[in-house]
Amino acid sequence: MTTPAADENLPELDLSWMNRRGPWDTHAKPGKYGLTLADIQVGEYGETPQQSQNLTGRSRGSPPRRAAMRIGGYTVRTKSDIWVENASFLYEEALQRQWSSATDVPWETIKPLPDDVEQAQCQLATFLTEVEFVAGDVPARWISVTTPDYFEARQVLLAQVMDESRHMDVFRKRALANGGGLMKATGATAGFVGGIDLSRDFTEMSSRLHISGEGAVLTIFRMGELMAYNDAEKAIYRLCAQDEARHVAFGVMHLRYMSQKAPERREEIDTYLDEAEGGMLTDAANPAGRLTQTSESLCILLGGGRDKFDEGFRKIVAIRRRQLQEYKKRVISAGFGERFENGRSRLNELMAQTAA
Amino acid sequence: MAKSKPSKKTTGTPPPLEIPEPKFNWMNQSRQWGTRVSPGKSGLTLDSLNVGIYGEVPPRWTDQGRNPRGAIPVKGALPIGYSVTEKIGLWAPMAAELYEEAIQRRWAPATDVPWASIQALPDDVETAICQVCTEIAQYANVDIEVLTNWQHRMSYGYHEVKQFLATASLDAARRYEAFRKRALTNGGGLGLEPMDQVNRFLLESRGGWTETVAGIALVRGLFLSTMCEYLFRHSYNDAERAIYSYVIQDVSRLIAYGVDHLRYCMARDDEKTSTVATMIAIGLGLMARDLRDPVLREALAIVFGGGIAGARREGMSVFLDFLEDFRERHVALRRWLNLPGDAMSMPRAFRPREPRQAR
């Protein structure tokens, strides 16, 4: 393109940049769910490199400039390290299902509860306020070092950070809304080896966070009807469950992609799963695990009071079994089912220990 | 495990269950029992929870775990490694309010933008819009990387700020998405990658969050917000108007947090005023250098001027108006923050034209 006729004192336009652009004549069209991320995966713009050479942070498909500085500093530059095939779907669903803990929870339905039940509810809420944002802090750290060439996966993680922020605040709100208060922290997400925070690899982190950690919490949220005493608590568990389900789906789909595209890492992933299974009943991050302050509070809630602890305990055993069964389904779905047949998994042993 | 007692008889066939004797040693442990916060007209907001000890935000948060503010901390937990541990380093009194506002004003580019309103545009205009979209998407990418890089370093005791930043990073994700979608939906595509020193400046501002905030809010944020206002006025369809108006409100919250934090911080630490002023001077200097690159400048002039034909006179004149508006807003905020410097101390690119042309 060229500049129009020269005009007195105004500088000429350069316009040479107009001839340097990405693939042109792109017509992404909205579908029945609007114009989604999947809809803009058209032509070269939908092509995701197996190995990203993008060190300047440019948008995928944008022509590079040779003089651009390498300001990206990305450590996640291999597609199989972070990719999920259904990222667009998960992200768009996350945006559509954003909710507000201030206005979408019918707080007025909360009525005074017996002191033992309120204490149990507040202890559980304290625990969840404490642990939910590990799933905000840690994905955030990984987002900051992931190349924008894999932005679809990154978008899902950004939505997760937001979800976890809401979870942290909704349980704080519950603890302070009904004549109770926060109780005792657990240190469940401290900086120990094998903890989610200290993971040095994204898939290692995801297997701990999404598959075992959030998977266990998802089972509990899905059974929220059993431990809710009013419509507000039912709404909280239901809304959190739908968020958590997306996060778990991310983990499952990522492991599946990894197992298919980077089979050389399967053995390593199995080691992470060994570690996850080892902590499923003993890890303090599982509220139905063996840490007394969370498991006992759950028993009170599930049973209906301190004097119905035994009834609650029977239910928590059922929850533990369900957690293990659902974990097994996820791992099979992710492509690592053989560990349940070749004797590597400890799941059967764990099933026998659910009542301990 | 404590002593066990046999299970009571149940119907059905499950094997007998050994039920452990509960300890209940966690019960009756609270630093402030009897708290009952009721929802107000905006629902049960984060800010409304700050009652009694739960509203006490200490100047330094020494806990290195995720102990919720007001809970009884656990002893002996291994540290996670938070590095922003002082209130002065991140606090903004209105963070909780901004958090709730962000949630109430959520939007989805897929469905809240009337994409069908976009009709074919002349090739020069489409090319220019796509170039602008490419630049703004990369701004958003930088915001994402900067915000998420800091968020996980901030102590749990200042959860309101961490939570607000979660909304701000999702806002940036939406910006990234919306502008990419716009570029790919109307017969165009992405433009040239920007050679942007301000991007580098923001990414490499790793020394302190307050200094980073100065760059995000008073340099990049204000520039982007002002640019989107001008783009809104010169938009070509309802879809673009929707995108710009949503982005303006999102970026305004980030600026509001930044200004609120800078004010809080500088009121308590005199030295911060000079480091913030230095940071801003560097940022503006780099921005002035960026504007020497013709790509964004000319793309905006074409959009403002309705095509190449109108770019050189009308379009460039609007572009200069835009820079003047940016300068005036920037100077007004500096004045409000008691930061030294006025319009004449800014780089030449932002200094007043004389006289301002009436059109």
XYZ file of C-alpha atoms in Angstrom:
715
model
C 0.000 0.000 0.000
C 1.179 3.514 -0.641
C 0.801 6.922 0.884
C -1.685 9.296 -0.743
C -0.495 12.541 -2.258
C 1.886 14.461 -0.045
C 0.391 17.094 2.173
C 2.136 20.316 3.194
C 3.773 20.060 6.659
C 2.674 16.617 7.704
C 5.163 13.755 7.603
C 4.703 11.005 5.089
C 3.232 7.774 6.357
C 5.428 4.719 6.186
C 2.749 2.023 5.815
C 5.256 -0.700 4.961
C 3.963 -2.644 7.963
C 0.648 -3.117 6.158
C 2.255 -5.652 3.873
C 3.671 -7.664 6.745
C 0.826 -9.494 8.346
C -0.292 -12.964 9.290
C -2.393 -15.218 7.045
C -5.135 -13.017 5.637
C -8.768 -13.443 4.624
C -9.660 -15.190 7.863
C -13.380 -15.444 8.519
C -14.043 -17.117 11.860
C -17.806 -17.402 12.326
C -19.785 -17.596 15.547
C -21.642 -20.843 16.178
C -24.545 -21.594 18.472
C -22.376 -20.846 21.531
C -21.184 -17.521 20.149
C -17.685 -16.961 18.799
C -15.700 -19.461 20.835
C -11.999 -20.154 21.048
C -12.651 -23.287 18.986
C -14.228 -21.153 16.260
C -11.055 -19.117 15.817
C -8.850 -22.176 15.348
C -8.870 -21.553 11.647
C -6.093 -22.096 9.150
C -2.612 -21.421 10.415
C -4.021 -19.670 13.473
C -5.203 -23.037 14.742
C -1.839 -24.713 14.302
C -0.047 -25.223 17.574
C 3.668 -26.040 17.366
C 4.972 -29.135 19.155
C 7.898 -27.042 20.303
C 7.467 -23.305 20.689
C 10.251 -21.069 19.431
C 8.317 -17.994 20.442
C 10.529 -16.121 22.887
C 9.124 -12.653 22.358
C 5.567 -13.236 23.543
C 3.964 -12.582 20.171
C 0.494 -13.901 19.447
C 0.446 -17.231 17.640
C 0.215 -16.508 13.909
C 1.554 -12.984 14.159
C 4.601 -12.450 11.911
C 7.760 -12.086 13.978
C 10.082 -9.119 13.786
C 13.729 -10.048 13.643
C 14.775 -7.220 15.913
C 12.333 -8.166 18.676
C 13.908 -8.891 22.045
C 13.603 -12.255 23.762
C 11.574 -11.070 26.717
C 9.436 -14.171 27.131
C 11.656 -16.305 29.329
C 9.267 -19.242 28.952
C 10.111 -22.571 30.491
C 6.975 -24.366 29.261
C 7.611 -24.536 25.522
C 6.804 -28.156 24.704
C 3.206 -28.787 23.753
C 2.871 -32.121 25.494
C 3.985 -30.514 28.767
C 0.753 -28.552 29.163
C -1.679 -29.181 26.330
C -5.272 -30.398 26.590
C -7.415 -31.123 23.557
C -10.606 -29.672 25.017
C -9.129 -26.436 26.355
C -11.442 -24.235 24.313
C -14.516 -25.995 25.625
C -13.336 -25.866 29.243
C -12.455 -22.197 29.014
C -15.704 -21.114 27.391
C -17.692 -23.132 29.894
C -15.747 -21.535 32.723
C -16.632 -18.056 31.474
C -20.287 -18.942 31.030
C -20.484 -20.451 34.511
C -18.772 -17.730 36.485
C -20.799 -17.003 39.607
C -20.748 -14.585 42.484
C -20.422 -15.701 46.072
C -21.916 -12.352 47.125
C -25.178 -12.661 45.213
C -25.637 -16.204 43.860
C -25.709 -17.891 47.260
C -28.980 -17.470 49.178
C -27.271 -16.422 52.406
C -30.577 -15.551 54.018
C -31.470 -19.263 54.164
C -28.792 -19.852 56.774
C -30.415 -20.143 60.189
C -28.780 -20.726 63.565
C -27.502 -24.280 63.915
C -26.669 -26.327 66.983
C -23.250 -25.290 68.237
C -21.565 -28.607 67.419
C -22.828 -28.525 63.834
C -21.864 -24.876 63.405
C -18.393 -25.606 64.743
C -18.020 -28.511 62.348
C -19.174 -26.370 59.458
C -16.766 -23.596 60.442
C -13.851 -26.017 60.820
C -14.503 -27.448 57.371
C -14.895 -23.937 55.956
C -11.606 -22.893 57.594
C -9.877 -25.847 55.990
C -11.349 -25.094 52.569
C -10.468 -21.400 52.866
C -6.937 -22.536 53.556
C -6.493 -25.119 50.814
C -8.575 -23.862 47.922
C -6.120 -21.217 46.846
C -3.223 -23.579 46.452
C -5.028 -24.182 43.180
C -4.841 -20.439 42.516
C -1.264 -19.696 43.561
C 0.322 -22.659 41.832
C -1.373 -22.516 38.405
C -0.659 -18.768 38.391
C 3.033 -19.473 38.735
C 2.922 -21.857 35.762
C 0.856 -19.481 33.634
C 3.547 -16.843 33.961
C 6.154 -19.128 32.355
C 4.034 -20.724 29.627
C 4.477 -19.584 26.049
C 1.442 -17.803 24.573
C 1.630 -20.302 21.713
C -0.317 -22.561 24.081
C -2.669 -19.833 25.169
C -5.771 -22.039 25.076
C -4.452 -24.182 27.927
C -3.284 -21.081 29.709
C -6.747 -19.520 29.443
C -8.265 -22.531 31.250
C -5.737 -22.157 34.034
C -6.484 -18.440 34.310
C -10.156 -19.272 34.725
C -9.176 -21.795 37.375
C -7.264 -19.163 39.348
C -10.430 -17.076 39.348
C -12.568 -20.056 40.383
C -10.285 -20.812 43.299
C -10.356 -17.217 44.389
C -14.126 -17.477 44.616
C -13.905 -20.744 46.517
C -11.530 -19.191 49.008
C -13.935 -16.338 49.611
C -17.165 -18.329 49.688
C -15.937 -20.579 52.491
C -14.624 -17.613 54.453
C -18.043 -16.059 54.032
C -19.749 -19.208 55.246
C -17.549 -19.367 58.337
C -18.410 -15.799 59.290
C -22.102 -15.743 58.359
C -23.843 -17.721 61.048
C -22.605 -16.877 64.487
C -19.397 -18.880 64.172
C -15.959 -17.902 62.989
C -12.773 -19.308 61.610
C -11.239 -22.145 63.542
C -7.934 -23.967 63.296
C -5.727 -24.073 60.205
C -4.172 -27.394 59.186
C -1.019 -26.608 57.228
C -2.291 -29.067 54.632
C -0.626 -27.259 51.746
C 2.694 -26.458 53.357
C 5.955 -26.541 51.456
C 6.887 -30.194 51.769
C 8.494 -32.435 49.205
C 5.782 -33.979 47.088
C 3.501 -31.047 47.845
C 1.695 -29.196 45.100
C 3.581 -25.960 45.670
C 7.045 -27.314 45.141
C 6.454 -29.253 41.931
C 9.188 -28.581 39.400
C 7.257 -29.834 36.395
C 3.805 -28.878 35.187
C 2.539 -32.436 34.729
C 3.901 -33.414 38.116
C 1.974 -30.501 39.582
C -1.165 -31.283 37.612
C -1.224 -34.929 38.692
C -1.089 -33.849 42.328
C -3.385 -30.867 42.051
C -5.986 -31.844 39.474
C -6.087 -35.632 39.634
C -5.672 -36.522 43.285
C -6.133 -33.280 45.249
C -9.046 -31.643 43.489
C -10.452 -35.016 42.531
C -10.848 -35.901 46.220
C -12.439 -32.541 47.003
C -14.765 -32.869 44.006
C -16.185 -36.116 45.384
C -16.976 -34.321 48.625
C -18.535 -31.304 46.952
C -20.695 -33.606 44.853
C -22.019 -35.145 48.054
C -22.691 -31.710 49.468
C -26.391 -32.466 49.826
C -25.436 -34.893 52.588
C -23.686 -32.294 54.674
C -25.603 -29.123 53.833
C -28.054 -27.693 56.344
C -29.652 -25.016 54.216
C -29.988 -23.859 50.631
C -26.963 -21.578 50.909
C -24.648 -24.485 51.696
C -26.252 -26.618 48.987
C -25.638 -23.827 46.487
C -22.029 -23.435 47.609
C -21.212 -27.127 47.202
C -23.043 -27.382 43.881
C -21.371 -24.313 42.379
C -17.947 -25.308 43.657
C -18.447 -28.848 42.304
C -19.083 -27.616 38.784
C -15.911 -25.489 38.910
C -13.897 -28.312 40.395
C -15.135 -30.729 37.742
C -13.598 -28.526 35.054
C -10.281 -28.434 36.868
C -10.237 -32.195 37.248
C -11.190 -32.560 33.580
C -8.206 -30.408 32.665
C -5.906 -32.728 34.604
C -7.389 -35.883 33.094
C -7.260 -34.547 29.553
C -3.739 -33.286 29.998
C -2.526 -36.646 31.276
C -4.287 -38.340 28.374
C -2.589 -36.041 25.873
C 0.752 -36.515 27.581
C 0.436 -40.301 27.610
C -0.358 -40.328 23.889
C 2.163 -37.783 22.698
C 5.029 -38.322 25.099
C 4.950 -42.041 25.917
C 8.531 -41.809 27.146
C 7.138 -39.992 30.186
C 4.554 -42.618 31.124
C 6.763 -44.326 33.680
C 7.484 -40.983 35.302
C 3.758 -40.184 35.449
C 3.114 -43.542 37.078
C 5.571 -42.521 39.771
C 3.560 -39.368 40.446
C 0.416 -41.464 40.643
C 2.130 -43.851 43.074
C 2.887 -40.873 45.237
C -0.657 -39.528 44.916
C -2.174 -42.876 45.910
C 0.149 -43.092 48.875
C -1.335 -39.908 50.265
C -4.958 -40.308 49.326
C -6.169 -41.354 52.765
C -3.415 -39.919 54.873
C -2.777 -36.615 53.163
C -4.134 -33.675 55.148
C -5.313 -32.066 51.912
C -8.124 -34.628 51.671
C -10.822 -33.453 54.090
C -12.184 -36.983 54.244
C -8.723 -38.314 55.079
C -7.418 -39.157 58.501
C -6.630 -35.712 59.841
C -8.947 -35.499 62.824
C -9.989 -31.886 62.648
C -11.382 -32.231 59.129
C -12.574 -35.830 59.187
C -14.315 -35.399 62.540
C -15.986 -32.207 61.442
C -17.191 -34.013 58.325
C -18.503 -36.870 60.460
C -20.506 -34.430 62.586
C -21.952 -32.776 59.499
C -22.727 -36.055 57.758
C -24.207 -37.650 60.869
C -26.189 -34.648 62.032
C -24.420 -33.798 65.273
C -21.667 -34.760 67.636
C -23.858 -37.447 69.191
C -24.351 -38.995 65.744
C -20.663 -39.277 65.024
C -20.898 -43.017 64.288
C -23.467 -42.476 61.580
C -21.274 -39.759 60.104
C -18.266 -42.041 60.197
C -20.095 -44.668 58.149
C -20.838 -42.023 55.564
C -17.269 -40.783 55.476
C -16.099 -44.325 54.807
C -18.505 -44.422 51.872
C -17.096 -41.097 50.685
C -13.533 -42.398 50.892
C -14.513 -45.428 48.815
C -16.158 -43.220 46.308
C -13.103 -40.982 46.157
C -10.951 -43.981 45.347
C -13.398 -45.312 42.754
C -13.623 -41.954 41.051
C -9.859 -41.574 41.120
C -9.571 -44.972 39.426
C -12.004 -43.918 36.687
C -10.044 -40.735 36.074
C -6.739 -42.515 35.841
C -8.212 -45.086 33.434
C -9.684 -42.273 31.375
C -6.286 -40.575 31.313
C -4.777 -43.717 29.802
C -3.019 -45.161 32.828
C -5.508 -47.940 33.618
C -2.955 -50.712 33.325
C -1.558 -49.823 36.719
C -4.741 -51.286 38.218
C -4.137 -54.590 36.417
C -0.405 -55.036 36.651
C -0.226 -54.736 40.414
C 1.407 -51.338 40.500
C -1.548 -49.485 42.030
C -2.229 -49.689 45.759
C -5.893 -48.939 45.288
C -7.225 -52.301 46.489
C -5.096 -52.025 49.597
C -6.422 -48.520 50.138
C -10.014 -49.700 49.733
C -9.472 -52.022 52.666
C -8.125 -49.144 54.729
C -10.989 -46.727 54.193
C -12.457 -47.536 57.586
C -9.232 -46.961 59.466
C -5.701 -44.228 66.774
C -7.769 -43.874 69.932
C -9.677 -46.735 71.473
C -12.343 -48.179 69.253
C -15.859 -49.244 69.935
C -17.926 -51.746 67.965
C -20.311 -50.425 65.400
C -23.968 -50.322 66.238
C -26.048 -52.910 64.441
C -27.141 -51.733 61.018
C -29.541 -53.141 58.517
C -28.071 -54.611 55.334
C -24.926 -56.622 54.909
C -21.877 -54.396 55.236
C -19.160 -55.925 57.385
C -18.875 -54.650 60.932
C -17.117 -51.351 61.065
C -14.594 -50.378 63.688
C -15.445 -46.820 64.532
C -12.593 -44.853 66.066
C -13.212 -42.894 69.213
C -13.304 -39.244 68.149
C -10.968 -36.759 69.782
C -12.912 -33.565 69.139
C -9.780 -31.706 70.198
C -10.335 -29.163 67.439
C -13.650 -28.056 68.900
C -14.061 -24.819 70.845
C -10.961 -23.413 69.198
C -11.594 -20.085 67.617
C -10.056 -16.674 68.091
C -13.413 -15.002 67.751
C -16.607 -16.982 67.971
C -20.032 -15.445 67.543
C -19.408 -13.650 64.260
C -22.511 -13.133 62.185
C -22.068 -11.073 59.039
C -25.295 -10.414 57.169
C -25.646 -9.694 53.481
C -26.203 -6.066 52.507
C -27.744 -4.603 49.386
C -24.830 -5.896 47.306
C -25.047 -9.354 48.816
C -22.499 -10.817 51.208
C -19.362 -9.045 50.073
C -15.732 -9.746 50.820
C -15.266 -6.371 52.439
C -18.200 -6.922 54.798
C -16.341 -9.854 56.382
C -13.748 -7.538 57.839
C -15.267 -7.397 61.299
C -13.486 -7.760 64.634
C -10.237 -9.686 64.406
C -11.086 -10.779 60.868
C -10.674 -7.205 59.730
C -7.324 -6.708 61.423
C -4.774 -6.586 58.632
C -1.301 -6.559 60.181
C 1.540 -4.492 58.730
C 3.630 -7.640 58.330
C 2.359 -11.178 57.690
C 4.949 -13.564 59.017
C 3.033 -16.794 58.412
C 4.594 -18.590 55.457
C 1.648 -20.895 54.880
C -1.997 -20.458 53.913
C -3.317 -19.689 57.337
C -6.542 -17.749 56.722
C -6.490 -14.358 58.429
C -8.234 -14.760 61.771
C -7.847 -18.541 62.027
C -5.666 -20.249 64.613
C -2.359 -20.911 62.837
C -0.804 -24.334 62.722
C 2.635 -24.608 64.217
C 5.572 -26.268 62.516
C 4.253 -26.114 58.961
C 6.972 -25.945 56.340
C 7.195 -22.581 54.573
C 5.804 -22.082 51.086
C 8.058 -19.118 50.387
C 5.937 -16.010 50.029
C 8.106 -12.965 49.394
C 5.636 -10.060 49.498
C 5.004 -10.128 53.219
C 4.445 -6.492 54.130
C 1.128 -4.739 53.854
C 2.772 -1.625 52.499
C 4.039 -3.644 49.558
C 0.654 -4.566 48.074
C -2.300 -3.246 50.032
C -5.060 -1.169 48.515
C -8.005 -0.320 50.780
C -10.486 -0.800 47.935
C -9.171 -4.188 46.726
C -12.097 -6.149 48.183
C -14.615 -3.781 46.635
C -12.904 -3.982 43.254
C -12.934 -7.767 43.507
C -16.698 -7.911 43.958
C -17.218 -5.346 41.210
C -15.119 -7.415 38.821
C -17.284 -10.450 39.477
C -20.516 -8.535 39.038
C -19.277 -7.090 35.743
C -18.090 -10.352 34.255
C -18.589 -10.843 30.551
C -17.843 -13.445 27.923
C -16.378 -12.427 24.565
C -18.038 -15.446 22.938
C -21.574 -14.360 23.752
C -21.599 -10.768 25.016
C -20.119 -9.272 21.876
C -22.556 -8.957 18.934
C -20.175 -10.491 16.413
C -22.863 -10.539 13.753
C -22.774 -6.744 13.662
C -19.356 -6.804 12.001
C -19.591 -6.188 8.279
C -16.858 -6.193 5.678
C -14.620 -3.116 5.875
C -12.248 -1.547 3.358
C -8.991 -3.445 3.324
C -6.917 -0.574 4.716
C -9.258 -0.122 7.668
C -9.449 -3.859 8.354
C -5.666 -4.131 8.202
C -5.283 -1.260 10.648
C -7.870 -2.645 13.066
C -6.199 -6.054 12.959
C -2.829 -4.457 13.701
C -4.290 -2.598 16.676
C -5.899 -5.846 17.901
C -2.552 -7.622 17.618
C -0.853 -4.960 19.703
C -3.536 -4.922 22.396
C -3.559 -8.731 22.567
C 0.153 -8.631 23.257
C -0.372 -5.996 25.936
C -2.847 -8.406 27.495
C -0.328 -11.208 27.272
C 2.144 -9.099 29.199
C -0.471 -8.281 31.833
C -1.191 -11.993 32.226
C 2.467 -12.855 32.660
C 3.184 -9.992 35.034
C 0.134 -10.450 37.272
C 0.436 -14.224 37.574
C 4.142 -13.918 38.252
C 3.445 -11.775 41.317
C 0.210 -13.231 42.600
C 1.683 -16.437 43.999
C 4.378 -14.519 45.859
C 1.918 -12.530 47.947
C 1.203 -13.542 51.521
C -2.084 -15.193 52.337
C -2.921 -12.663 55.023
C -3.608 -10.099 52.311
C -6.100 -12.306 50.530
C -8.188 -9.368 49.248
C -5.334 -8.285 46.981
C -4.591 -11.821 45.795
C -8.252 -12.257 44.984
C -8.504 -8.974 43.147
C -5.464 -9.928 41.073
C -7.215 -13.197 40.164
C -9.982 -11.108 38.598
C -7.449 -8.836 36.923
C -5.632 -11.744 35.326
C -8.892 -13.225 34.050
C -9.760 -9.787 32.687
C -6.452 -9.833 30.822
C -7.237 -13.322 29.512
C -10.535 -12.014 28.152
C -8.754 -9.075 26.540
C -6.313 -11.421 24.888
C -9.178 -13.553 23.631
C -11.512 -10.747 22.516
C -8.931 -8.929 20.421
C -7.689 -12.139 18.841
C -11.285 -13.000 17.969
C -11.857 -9.583 16.453
C -8.749 -9.903 14.310
C -9.781 -13.292 12.960
C -13.445 -12.726 12.280
C -13.750 -10.204 9.466
C -11.567 -11.264 6.608
C -8.362 -10.089 8.221
C -5.821 -11.775 10.439
C -3.139 -10.874 12.930
C -0.746 -8.046 12.266
C 2.915 -7.597 12.940
C 4.263 -8.320 16.389
C 4.969 -5.126 18.318
C 8.506 -4.027 19.165
C 7.400 -2.798 22.506
C 9.848 -1.626 25.138
C 7.030 -1.017 27.625
C 6.199 -4.719 27.446
C 9.780 -5.467 28.343
C 9.774 -2.829 31.070
C 6.737 -4.423 32.719
C 8.025 -7.983 32.425
C 11.425 -7.103 33.794
C 10.116 -5.060 36.728
C 10.734 -7.883 39.134
C 12.278 -5.933 41.949
C 9.141 -4.734 43.659
C 5.407 -5.039 43.238
C 4.792 -1.376 43.987
C 7.133 -0.330 41.194
C 5.476 -2.812 38.843
C 2.087 -1.388 39.763
C 3.305 2.097 38.848
C 4.093 0.816 35.359
C 0.928 -1.223 34.966
C -1.436 1.466 36.191
C -0.025 4.879 35.391
C 1.857 4.025 32.203
C 0.397 1.046 30.329
C -3.058 0.866 31.936
C -3.851 4.528 31.442
C -2.486 4.462 27.897
C -4.602 1.424 26.995
C -7.715 2.772 28.649
C -7.401 6.128 26.844
C -6.683 4.378 23.552
C -9.794 2.197 23.929
C -11.894 5.311 24.543
C -10.673 6.773 21.272
C -11.184 3.477 19.493
C -14.710 3.356 20.908
C -15.444 6.778 19.434
C -14.077 5.662 16.080
C -15.420 2.130 16.061
C -17.038 0.642 12.993
C -19.703 -1.623 14.463
C -21.471 -2.641 17.664
C -19.109 -5.547 18.268
C -16.109 -3.247 18.493
C -18.040 -0.813 20.681
C -18.909 -3.670 23.048
C -15.318 -4.893 23.227
C -13.885 -1.439 23.899
C -16.458 -0.577 26.535
C -15.946 -3.858 28.404
C -12.184 -3.466 28.237
C -12.327 0.117 29.481
C -14.231 -0.933 32.581
C -11.893 -3.881 33.217
C -8.740 -1.802 32.819
C -10.240 0.988 34.936
C -10.395 -1.414 37.867
C -6.733 -2.292 37.440
C -5.847 1.406 37.344
C -8.024 2.003 40.409
C -6.215 -0.725 42.324
C -2.879 0.694 41.225
C -3.666 4.241 42.226
C -5.163 3.115 45.529
C -2.108 1.019 46.311
C 0.374 3.725 45.341
C -1.443 6.230 47.494
C -1.504 3.822 50.444
C 2.147 2.934 50.036
C 3.558 6.404 49.404
C 1.641 7.868 52.345
C 3.616 5.515 54.594
C 7.020 5.486 52.948
C 8.493 8.737 51.661
C 11.194 6.960 49.683
C 8.613 5.166 47.606
C 7.517 8.442 46.089
C 10.882 8.905 44.417
C 11.227 5.275 43.277
C 7.721 5.345 41.834
C 8.459 8.641 40.080
C 11.659 7.171 38.636
C 9.830 4.069 37.479
C 7.180 6.146 35.744
C 9.785 8.360 34.098
C 11.502 5.284 32.681
C 8.184 3.853 31.521
C 7.140 7.056 29.788
C 10.522 7.361 28.157
C 10.213 3.865 26.746
C 6.674 4.514 25.633
C 7.828 7.606 23.766
C 10.451 5.469 22.012
C 7.819 2.870 21.162
C 5.699 5.556 19.549
C 8.507 6.363 17.120
C 7.825 2.973 15.561
C 5.232 3.786 12.897
C 3.203 0.610 13.230
C 0.797 1.370 16.061
C 0.771 5.100 15.393
C -0.177 4.716 11.755
C -2.634 1.895 12.394
C -4.479 4.087 14.878
C -4.394 7.045 12.491
C -5.978 4.921 9.778
C -8.702 3.726 12.141
C -9.336 7.261 13.416
C -9.220 8.754 9.931
C -11.473 6.205 8.279
C -8.777 4.873 5.964
C -5.393 5.708 4.547
C -6.788 8.749 2.796
C -7.880 10.315 6.061
C -5.006 9.037 8.140
C -2.410 11.654 7.449
C -4.457 14.699 8.455
C -7.599 13.779 10.373
C -6.375 10.451 11.691
C -3.019 11.723 12.904
C -4.683 14.727 14.474
C -6.985 12.457 16.476
C -3.976 10.367 17.384
C -2.263 13.442 18.801
C -5.442 14.331 20.680
C -5.339 10.861 22.156
C -1.771 11.373 23.365
C -2.775 14.711 24.868
C -5.673 13.142 26.699
C -3.389 10.433 27.982
C -0.960 13.074 29.173
C -3.657 15.109 30.915
C -5.056 12.083 32.721
C -1.596 10.951 33.685
C -0.680 14.369 35.065
C -3.983 14.584 36.959
C -3.298 11.263 38.646
C 0.254 12.278 39.467
C -1.042 15.439 41.049
C -3.587 13.486 43.087
C -0.848 11.151 44.229
C 1.506 14.053 45.051
C 4.053 12.651 42.642
C 6.587 15.173 41.337
C 6.557 16.077 37.653
C 4.206 17.838 35.288
C 3.409 17.796 31.576
C 6.613 19.633 30.675
C 8.707 17.018 32.433
C 7.262 14.273 30.268
C 8.985 13.083 27.090
C 8.497 15.291 24.068
C 5.941 12.921 22.518
C 3.509 13.769 25.296
C 4.135 17.476 25.674
C 1.340 19.908 24.817
C 0.919 21.031 21.232
C 0.499 24.733 20.779
C -2.159 25.738 20.287
C -4.491 22.762 20.392
C -6.379 22.678 17.112
C -10.144 23.072 17.279
C -11.956 20.914 14.759
